[in-house]
Structure formats: C-alpha cells, structure tokens
Short mmCIF file of C-alpha atoms and ligand atoms in Angstrom, two decimals:
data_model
loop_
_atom_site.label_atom_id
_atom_site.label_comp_id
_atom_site.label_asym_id
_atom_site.label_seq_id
_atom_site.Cartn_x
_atom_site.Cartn_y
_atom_site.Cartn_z
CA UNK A 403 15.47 81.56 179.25
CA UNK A 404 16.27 85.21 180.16
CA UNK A 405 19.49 84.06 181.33
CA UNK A 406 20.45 82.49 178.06
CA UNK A 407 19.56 85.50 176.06
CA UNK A 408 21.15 87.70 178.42
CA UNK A 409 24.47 85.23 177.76
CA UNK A 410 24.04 85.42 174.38
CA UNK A 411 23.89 89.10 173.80
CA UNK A 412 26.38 89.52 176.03
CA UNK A 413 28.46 87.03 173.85
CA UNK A 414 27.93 88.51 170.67
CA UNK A 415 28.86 92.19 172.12
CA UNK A 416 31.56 90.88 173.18
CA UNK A 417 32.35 89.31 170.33
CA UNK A 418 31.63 92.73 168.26
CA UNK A 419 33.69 94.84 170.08
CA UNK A 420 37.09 92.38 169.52
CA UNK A 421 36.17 92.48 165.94
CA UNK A 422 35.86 96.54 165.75
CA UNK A 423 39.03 96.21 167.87
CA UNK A 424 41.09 93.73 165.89
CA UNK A 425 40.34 95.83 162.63
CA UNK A 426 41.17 98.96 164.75
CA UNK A 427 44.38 97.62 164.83
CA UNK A 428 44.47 96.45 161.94
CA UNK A 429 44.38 99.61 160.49
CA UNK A 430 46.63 100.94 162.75
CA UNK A 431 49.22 98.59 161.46
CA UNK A 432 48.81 99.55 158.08
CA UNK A 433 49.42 103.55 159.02
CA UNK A 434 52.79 102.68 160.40
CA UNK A 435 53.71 101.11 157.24
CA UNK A 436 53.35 104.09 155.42
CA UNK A 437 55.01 105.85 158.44
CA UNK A 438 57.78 104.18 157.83
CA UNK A 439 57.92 105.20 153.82
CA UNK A 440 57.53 109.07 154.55
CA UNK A 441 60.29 108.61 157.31
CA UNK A 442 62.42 107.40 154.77
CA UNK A 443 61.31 110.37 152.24
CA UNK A 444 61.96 112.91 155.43
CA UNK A 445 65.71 111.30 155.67
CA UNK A 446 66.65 111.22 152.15
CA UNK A 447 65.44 115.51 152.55
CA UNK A 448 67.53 115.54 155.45
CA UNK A 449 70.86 114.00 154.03
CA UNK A 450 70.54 116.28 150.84
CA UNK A 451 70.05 119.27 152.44
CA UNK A 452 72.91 118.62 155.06
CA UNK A 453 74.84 118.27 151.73
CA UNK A 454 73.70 121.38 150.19
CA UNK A 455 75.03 123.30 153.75
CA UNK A 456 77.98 121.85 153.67
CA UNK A 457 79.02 122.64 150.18
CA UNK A 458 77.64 126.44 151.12
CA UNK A 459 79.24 126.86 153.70
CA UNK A 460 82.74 125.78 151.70
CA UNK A 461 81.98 128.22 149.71
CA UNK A 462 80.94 131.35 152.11
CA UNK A 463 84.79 130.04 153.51
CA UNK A 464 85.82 130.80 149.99
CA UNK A 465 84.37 133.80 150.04
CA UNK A 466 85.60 135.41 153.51
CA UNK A 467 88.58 137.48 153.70
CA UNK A 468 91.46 136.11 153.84
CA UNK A 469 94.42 136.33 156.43
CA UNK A 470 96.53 137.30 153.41
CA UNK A 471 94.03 139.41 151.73
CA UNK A 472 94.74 140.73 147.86
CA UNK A 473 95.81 144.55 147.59
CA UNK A 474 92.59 146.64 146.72
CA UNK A 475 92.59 147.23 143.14
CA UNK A 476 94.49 151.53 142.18
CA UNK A 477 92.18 153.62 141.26
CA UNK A 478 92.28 155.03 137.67
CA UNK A 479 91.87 158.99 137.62
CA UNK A 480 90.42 159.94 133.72
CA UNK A 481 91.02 163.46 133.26
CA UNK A 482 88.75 164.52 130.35
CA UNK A 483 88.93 168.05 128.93
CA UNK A 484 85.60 168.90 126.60
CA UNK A 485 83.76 171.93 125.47
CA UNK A 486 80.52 173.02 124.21
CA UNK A 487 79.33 171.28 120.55
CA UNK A 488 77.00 169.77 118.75
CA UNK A 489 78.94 166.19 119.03
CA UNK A 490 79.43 166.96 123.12
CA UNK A 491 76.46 164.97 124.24
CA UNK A 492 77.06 162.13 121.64
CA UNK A 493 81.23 161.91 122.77
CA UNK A 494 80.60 161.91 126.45
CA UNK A 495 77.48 158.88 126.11
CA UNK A 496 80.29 156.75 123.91
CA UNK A 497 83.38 157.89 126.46
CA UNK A 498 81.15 156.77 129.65
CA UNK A 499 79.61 154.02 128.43
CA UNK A 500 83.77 152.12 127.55
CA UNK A 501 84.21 153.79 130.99
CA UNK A 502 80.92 152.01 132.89
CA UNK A 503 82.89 148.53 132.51
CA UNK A 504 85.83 149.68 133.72
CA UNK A 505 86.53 148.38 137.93
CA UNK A 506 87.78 151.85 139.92
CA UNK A 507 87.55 154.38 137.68
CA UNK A 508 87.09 157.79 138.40
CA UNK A 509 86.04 160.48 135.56
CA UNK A 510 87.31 163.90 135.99
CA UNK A 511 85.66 165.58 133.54
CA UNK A 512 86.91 169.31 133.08
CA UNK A 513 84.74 172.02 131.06
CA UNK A 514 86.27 174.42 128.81
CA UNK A 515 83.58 177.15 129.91
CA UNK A 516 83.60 180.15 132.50
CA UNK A 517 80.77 177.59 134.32
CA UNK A 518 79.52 174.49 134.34
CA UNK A 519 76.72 173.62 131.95
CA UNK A 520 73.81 171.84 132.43
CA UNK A 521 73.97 169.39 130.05
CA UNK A 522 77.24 167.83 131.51
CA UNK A 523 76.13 168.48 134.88
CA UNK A 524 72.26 166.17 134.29
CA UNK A 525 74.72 163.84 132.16
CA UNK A 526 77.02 163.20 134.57
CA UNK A 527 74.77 162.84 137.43
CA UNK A 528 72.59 160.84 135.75
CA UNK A 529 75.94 158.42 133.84
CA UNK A 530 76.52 156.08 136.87
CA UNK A 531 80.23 156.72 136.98
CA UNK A 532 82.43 157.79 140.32
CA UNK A 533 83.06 161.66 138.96
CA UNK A 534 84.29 165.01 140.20
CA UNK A 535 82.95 167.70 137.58
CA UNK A 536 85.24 171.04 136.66
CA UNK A 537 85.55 173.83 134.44
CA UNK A 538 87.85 176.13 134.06
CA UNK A 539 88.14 178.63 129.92
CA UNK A 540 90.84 178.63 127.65
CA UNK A 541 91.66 182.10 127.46
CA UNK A 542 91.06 183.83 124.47
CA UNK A 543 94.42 184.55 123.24
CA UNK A 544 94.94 180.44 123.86
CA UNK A 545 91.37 179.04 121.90
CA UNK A 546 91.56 178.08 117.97
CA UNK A 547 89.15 180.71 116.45
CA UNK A 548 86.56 179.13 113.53
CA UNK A 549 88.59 178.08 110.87
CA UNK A 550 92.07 177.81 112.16
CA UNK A 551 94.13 174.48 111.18
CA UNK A 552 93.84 172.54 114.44
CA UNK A 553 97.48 172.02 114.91
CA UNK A 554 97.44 176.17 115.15
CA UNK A 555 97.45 175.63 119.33
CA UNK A 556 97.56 173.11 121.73
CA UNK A 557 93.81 172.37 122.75
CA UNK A 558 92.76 171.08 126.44
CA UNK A 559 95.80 172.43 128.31
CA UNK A 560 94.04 174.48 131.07
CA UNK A 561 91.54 171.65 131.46
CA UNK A 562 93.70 168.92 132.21
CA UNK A 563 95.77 171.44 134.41
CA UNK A 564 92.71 172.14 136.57
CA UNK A 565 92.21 168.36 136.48
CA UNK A 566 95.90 167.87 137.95
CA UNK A 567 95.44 170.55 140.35
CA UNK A 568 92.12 168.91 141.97
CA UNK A 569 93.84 165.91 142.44
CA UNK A 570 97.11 167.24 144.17
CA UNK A 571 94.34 169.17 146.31
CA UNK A 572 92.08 166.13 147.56
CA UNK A 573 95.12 163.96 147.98
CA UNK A 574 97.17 166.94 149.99
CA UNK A 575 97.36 164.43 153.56
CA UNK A 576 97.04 160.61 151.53
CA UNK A 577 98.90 159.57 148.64
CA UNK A 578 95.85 156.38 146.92
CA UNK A 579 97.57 153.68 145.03
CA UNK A 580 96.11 155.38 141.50
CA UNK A 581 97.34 156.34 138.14
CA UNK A 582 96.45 159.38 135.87
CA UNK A 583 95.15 159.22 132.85
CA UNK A 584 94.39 162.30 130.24
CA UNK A 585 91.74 160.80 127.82
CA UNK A 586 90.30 163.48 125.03
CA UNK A 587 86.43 162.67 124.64
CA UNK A 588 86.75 161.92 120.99
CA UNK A 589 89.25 158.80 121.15
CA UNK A 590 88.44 155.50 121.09
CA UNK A 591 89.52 153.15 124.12
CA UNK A 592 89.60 149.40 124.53
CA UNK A 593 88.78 147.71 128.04
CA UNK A 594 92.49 146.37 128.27
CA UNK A 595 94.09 149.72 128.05
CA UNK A 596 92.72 150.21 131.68
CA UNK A 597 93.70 147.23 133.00
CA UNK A 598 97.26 147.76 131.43
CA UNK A 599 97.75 151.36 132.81
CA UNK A 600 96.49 150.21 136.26
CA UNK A 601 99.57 148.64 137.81
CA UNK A 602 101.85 151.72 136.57
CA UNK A 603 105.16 152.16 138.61
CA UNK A 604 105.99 155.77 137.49
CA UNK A 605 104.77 156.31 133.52
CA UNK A 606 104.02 153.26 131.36
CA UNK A 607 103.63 154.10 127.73
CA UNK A 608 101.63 152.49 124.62
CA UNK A 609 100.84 152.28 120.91
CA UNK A 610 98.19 154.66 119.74
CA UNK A 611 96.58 154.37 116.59
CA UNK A 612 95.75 156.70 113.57
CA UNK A 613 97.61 159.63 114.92
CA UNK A 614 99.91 161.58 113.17
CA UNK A 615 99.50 160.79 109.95
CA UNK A 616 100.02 157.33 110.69
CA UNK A 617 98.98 153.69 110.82
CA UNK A 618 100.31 154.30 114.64
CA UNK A 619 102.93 155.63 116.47
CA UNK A 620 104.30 153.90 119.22
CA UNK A 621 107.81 153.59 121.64
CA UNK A 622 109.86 151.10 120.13
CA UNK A 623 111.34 148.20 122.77
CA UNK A 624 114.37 146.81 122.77
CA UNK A 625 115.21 143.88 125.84
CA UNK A 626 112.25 145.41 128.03
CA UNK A 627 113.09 149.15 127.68
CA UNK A 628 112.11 151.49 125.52
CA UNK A 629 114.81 152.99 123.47
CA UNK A 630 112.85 155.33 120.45
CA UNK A 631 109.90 155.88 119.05
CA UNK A 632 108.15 155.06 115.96
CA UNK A 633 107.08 158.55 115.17
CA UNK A 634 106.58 160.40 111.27
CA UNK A 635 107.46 163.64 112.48
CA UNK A 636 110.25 165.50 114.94
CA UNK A 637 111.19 162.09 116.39
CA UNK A 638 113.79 163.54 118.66
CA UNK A 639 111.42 165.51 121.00
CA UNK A 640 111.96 164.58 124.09
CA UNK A 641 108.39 162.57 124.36
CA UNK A 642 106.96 161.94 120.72
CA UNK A 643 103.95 160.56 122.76
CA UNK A 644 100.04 161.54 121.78
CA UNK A 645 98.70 162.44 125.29
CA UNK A 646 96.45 158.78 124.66
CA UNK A 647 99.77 157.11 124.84
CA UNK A 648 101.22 157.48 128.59
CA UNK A 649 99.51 157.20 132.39
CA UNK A 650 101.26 158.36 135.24
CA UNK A 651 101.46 157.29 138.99
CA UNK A 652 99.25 159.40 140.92
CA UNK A 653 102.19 159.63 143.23
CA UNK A 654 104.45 160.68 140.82
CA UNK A 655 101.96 163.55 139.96
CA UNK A 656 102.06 164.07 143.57
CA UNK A 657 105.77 164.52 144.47
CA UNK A 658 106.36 166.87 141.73
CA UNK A 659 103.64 169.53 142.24
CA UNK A 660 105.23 171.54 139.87
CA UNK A 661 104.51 169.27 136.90
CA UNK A 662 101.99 170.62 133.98
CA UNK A 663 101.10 171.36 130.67
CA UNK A 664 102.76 173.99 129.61
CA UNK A 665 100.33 175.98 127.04
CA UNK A 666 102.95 177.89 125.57
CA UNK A 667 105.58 174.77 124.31
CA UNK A 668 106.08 175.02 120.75
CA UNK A 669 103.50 172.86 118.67
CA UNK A 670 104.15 168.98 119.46
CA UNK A 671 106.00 169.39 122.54
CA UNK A 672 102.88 169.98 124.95
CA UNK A 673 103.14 166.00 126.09
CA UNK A 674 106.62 166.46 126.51
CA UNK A 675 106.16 169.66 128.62
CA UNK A 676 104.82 167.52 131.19
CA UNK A 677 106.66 164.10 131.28
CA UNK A 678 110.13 165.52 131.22
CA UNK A 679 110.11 166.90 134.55
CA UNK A 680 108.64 163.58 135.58
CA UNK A 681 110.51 160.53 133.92
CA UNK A 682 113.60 159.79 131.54
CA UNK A 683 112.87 157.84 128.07
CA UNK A 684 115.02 154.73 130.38
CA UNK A 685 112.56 155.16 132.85
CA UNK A 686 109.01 154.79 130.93
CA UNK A 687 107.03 151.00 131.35
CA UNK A 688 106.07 149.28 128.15
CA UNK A 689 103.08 148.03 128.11
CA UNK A 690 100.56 146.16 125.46
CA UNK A 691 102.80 143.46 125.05
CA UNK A 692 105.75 145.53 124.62
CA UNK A 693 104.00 148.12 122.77
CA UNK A 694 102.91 145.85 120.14
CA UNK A 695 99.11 146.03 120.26
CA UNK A 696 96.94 149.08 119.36
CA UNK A 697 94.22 149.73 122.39
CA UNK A 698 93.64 153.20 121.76
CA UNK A 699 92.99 155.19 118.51
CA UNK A 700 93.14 158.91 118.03
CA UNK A 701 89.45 158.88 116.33
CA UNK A 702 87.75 162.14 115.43
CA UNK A 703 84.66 163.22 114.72
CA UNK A 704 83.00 164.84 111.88
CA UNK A 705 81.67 167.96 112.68
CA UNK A 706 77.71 167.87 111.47
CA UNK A 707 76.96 170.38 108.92
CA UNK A 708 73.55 172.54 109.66
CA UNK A 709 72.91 173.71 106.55
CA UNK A 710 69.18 172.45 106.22
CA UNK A 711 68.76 173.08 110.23
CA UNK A 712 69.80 176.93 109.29
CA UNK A 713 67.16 177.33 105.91
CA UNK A 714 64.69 175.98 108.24
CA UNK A 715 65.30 178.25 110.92
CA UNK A 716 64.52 180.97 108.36
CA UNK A 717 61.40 180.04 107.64
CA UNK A 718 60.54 180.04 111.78
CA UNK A 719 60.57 176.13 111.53
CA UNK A 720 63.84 175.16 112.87
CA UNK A 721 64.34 172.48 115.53
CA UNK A 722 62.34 172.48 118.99
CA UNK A 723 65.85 174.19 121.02
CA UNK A 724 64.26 172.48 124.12
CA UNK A 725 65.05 169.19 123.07
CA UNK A 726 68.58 168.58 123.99
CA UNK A 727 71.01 166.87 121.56
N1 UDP B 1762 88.91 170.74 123.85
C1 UDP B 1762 88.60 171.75 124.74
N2 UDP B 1762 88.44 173.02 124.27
C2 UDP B 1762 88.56 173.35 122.95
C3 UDP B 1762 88.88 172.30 122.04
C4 UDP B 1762 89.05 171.02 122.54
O1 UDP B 1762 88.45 171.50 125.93
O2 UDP B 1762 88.39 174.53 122.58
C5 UDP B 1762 89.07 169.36 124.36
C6 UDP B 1762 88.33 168.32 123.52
O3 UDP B 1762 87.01 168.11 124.00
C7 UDP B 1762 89.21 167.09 123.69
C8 UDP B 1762 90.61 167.66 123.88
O4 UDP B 1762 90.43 169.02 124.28
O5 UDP B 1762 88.85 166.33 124.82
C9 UDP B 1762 91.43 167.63 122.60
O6 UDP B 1762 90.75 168.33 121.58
P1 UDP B 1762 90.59 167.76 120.10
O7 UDP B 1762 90.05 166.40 120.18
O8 UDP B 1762 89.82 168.75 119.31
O9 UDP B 1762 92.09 167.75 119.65
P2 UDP B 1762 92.80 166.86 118.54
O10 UDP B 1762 92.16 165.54 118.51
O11 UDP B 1762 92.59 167.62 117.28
O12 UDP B 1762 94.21 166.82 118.98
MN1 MN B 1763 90.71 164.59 119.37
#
C-alpha cells in the first residue's frame, strides 16, 4: 500500500515536471520565432545604413582635394575714399552690406581726416568684412569749400593714393593674384560687377550708369576690342572712364610704382592721370558682355537738410548728440 502510493506520487511528479518542461520549451520555441523577425529588422538597418556610408563616403571623395586642384579664387582690393557727413554711416552700411556677398574681397577704406574716427573704426570692426582702415586729409588748398560746384576739384585723390600706396607696401616681397578696384561710397554696385572684374589681365573696363549727364557712358567694342567711348563730353581724353568703370591687376599696380592720381590734372582727366601710364585704349578688357550691361551706377545722395534739427537746437531741445547716426 505504501509502495503503491509512493509509485504513484512518484508518477505524477514525474509526470509534472515533463509537462512544466515540454511548455518550457514550448515557449522557448515561440521566442526564437520572434528572434528570427527582429534579426530580419536588425539586417534590413544594417543594409541601409551600409548604403547611407557608401553614398557618404562618395561624396567626402567629392569633396577632397583634388590632384588637379582649381586656382584659389584673386582677391578683390576695394579702395574706398569717404569723409565725415551726415549720410557717412548710412553709405558705408549700404556699400558693406553689396560687399558682405561678395567671395575675397578686401575693403580698404581710406578717411579723408587728419585721424581715424570712431565711427568708421566701431563700423568697420563690427561690419564682418576682411579690411585694412586708413586716413590720410585733403589738403586745404585741394578740398571743395561749402558751396562750390562739385566739378570745381577732383574729390578722393589723396585717399585712393594712400590706398595704392598700402598695397604696393604689404605686397613689397609677393605679388597675390588680385585686382584693384576704386569704389566711391555713394555708387551703387551689382554682385556681377565683382565677379566680372575678378579675372582681370591688366585693366578691364565697363558701362557705368547715370554719369555724366547721361543714360551711361561706356567703351564702345568693336570685334573684342575696345575702340571709343560713348562719352557726352571731351571724348578724346585719353580715358573718358568714371573711376566706377575700370579695375586694374594688382600686379600691374605693382610693376609701375609710379602710377597715381594725379590731383592737379585738369578737371576730367584725373582717371586718365592714372591709367595712361598703365595701359593703351588697345590694351583695356571688355567686360559685361562687351560693355553692354549696366552693373554699376554713379548714384548720389541727397544731402539732408537740418533746418528743424537747427530751430530745435535753439530752443536747448535738439537731438541727443550721443546717439550716433
Ligand atoms: N570724398 C572724400 N573727401 C571729400 C569729398 C569726397 O574723401 O571731401 C570721397 C567720397 O566719400 C567718395 C569719393 O570721394 O567716396 C567721391 O566723392 P563724391 O561722391 O562726392 O564725388 P562725385 O560723385 O561728385 O564725383
Ligand atoms: Mn559720388
């Protein structure tokens, strides 16, 4: 009797544990099925992101330089001649802000003051442009007086001669692959100028707009080469160019150190001063689709009358003179 229950409990422990173990197993078998599923999820990561590294690293190939790599791009000197004025501060935000989105550009910006002020100095530092920062006065004898016609004398000459000077100076032991180019801070400039001045040879030459009296002037181009120019007045100076009109190789500048403004030409033949020691009319490079397309315009500004500013002042109520305009 003992026997027989001892049998039986025996039996049915048996019999438990192979149940607990065939579900065990069971269960087990189920687990590798979805084993199998997230294997298949892990590949399909896999493959995709073996794709993604191969198309990167196609394109970091793309991206590396070159055994052939492309020339770096010539720098483009902007010499800038400005003076004190109500407009300054308003002309040099418009001028830097057409130069900001222009590749290698340096501003040379040249004050017509015995020092450097401190409103070009905190504009310029604070502009985000490559610049070197000058100033050098017009003499007395040389500067328009209030109320003089404007054509009366030639106005920037010292400025951009200071500007020509600093670069023969830096570049005394390398000559860059750069151009020169004399830009008032009242014009107006389009992007592509830049980009057509960049490659110049020697001097290349364009349109400008509203200047002189006219529509435009502009070199006139005959098979490639420029053979007059489209100019209302005196059109047989030697260069009827406005100084927007022409860049010039910053080795060219270079290997004739004598080359300037001359201060003293007779009215109108300032730009010529310069460029006929440089090039011959044969010589110049036409650019803007064969100087067919405007790019630059000879834009002034109004001066702004103060008439209200000066009644005010009278009265001890004029305008805080700490805020800077
Ligand atoms: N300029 C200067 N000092 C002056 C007058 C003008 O440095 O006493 C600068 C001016 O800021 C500009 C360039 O010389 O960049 C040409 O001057 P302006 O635009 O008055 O000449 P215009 O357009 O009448 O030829
Ligand atoms: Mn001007």
């Amino acid at each position: 009797m003992r026997l027989r229950f001892k049998l039986k409990t025996v039996f049915i422990l048996y019999f438990t544990v192979s149940l607990f173990g065939l579900i065990y197993a069971l269960m087990q078998l189920g687990q590798r099925c979805d084993c199998a599923e997230r294997d298949f999820a892990k590949d399909h990561a896999i493959s995709r992101l073996r794709g993604k590294r191969h198309s990167l690293l196609e394109q970091t190939k793309k991206l590396e330089p070159t055994k052939n790599p492309k020339p770096p791009l010539p720098t483009i000197y902007v010499i800038t001649p400005t003076y004190t004025r109500l407009v300054q501060k308003a002309e040099l935000t418009r001028l830097s802000h057409t130069f900001l989105l222009v590749p290698q550009l340096h501003w040379i910006v040249v004050e017509d003051s015995p020092h450097k002020t401190s409103l070009v100095s905190d504009f310029l530092s604070h502009s985000g442009l490559a610049f070197t920062h000058l100033h050098v006065a017009t003499p007395r004898e040389r500067k328009l007086q209030e109320g003089d016609p404007n054509w009366l004398k030639p106005r920037g000459v010292e400025q951009r001669n200071e500007g020509l000077r600093w670069l023969r100076e830096t570049n005394r032991n390398r000559a860059e692959d750069a151009v020169v180019y004399f830009a008032d801070d009242d014009n107006t400039y389009s992007l592509q100028l830049f980009e057509e001045m960049r490659w110049t040879q020697r001097v290349s030459v364009w349109p400008v707009g509203l200047v002189g009296g006219m529509r435009y002037e502009r070199p006139v181009v005959e098979q490639g080469r420029v053979v007059r120019f489209h100019t209302g007045w005196r059109p047989s100076r030697p260069f009827p160019l406005d100084m927007a009109g022409f860049a010039v190789s910053l080795r060219l500048v270079l290997v004739n150190p004598e080359a300037r403004f001359d201060g003293d030409a007779p009215m109108g033949f300032l730009e010529s001063s310069f460029l006929q020691s440089l090039v011959t009319m044969e010589e110049l490079e036409p650019k803007a689709d064969m100087c067919t397309k405007v790019l630059v315009w000879h834009t002034r500004t109004e001066k702004p009358k103060m008439k209200r500013e000066e009644a005010m002042l009278k009265q001890g109520l004029g305008s805080d003179p700490a805020i800077e305009v």
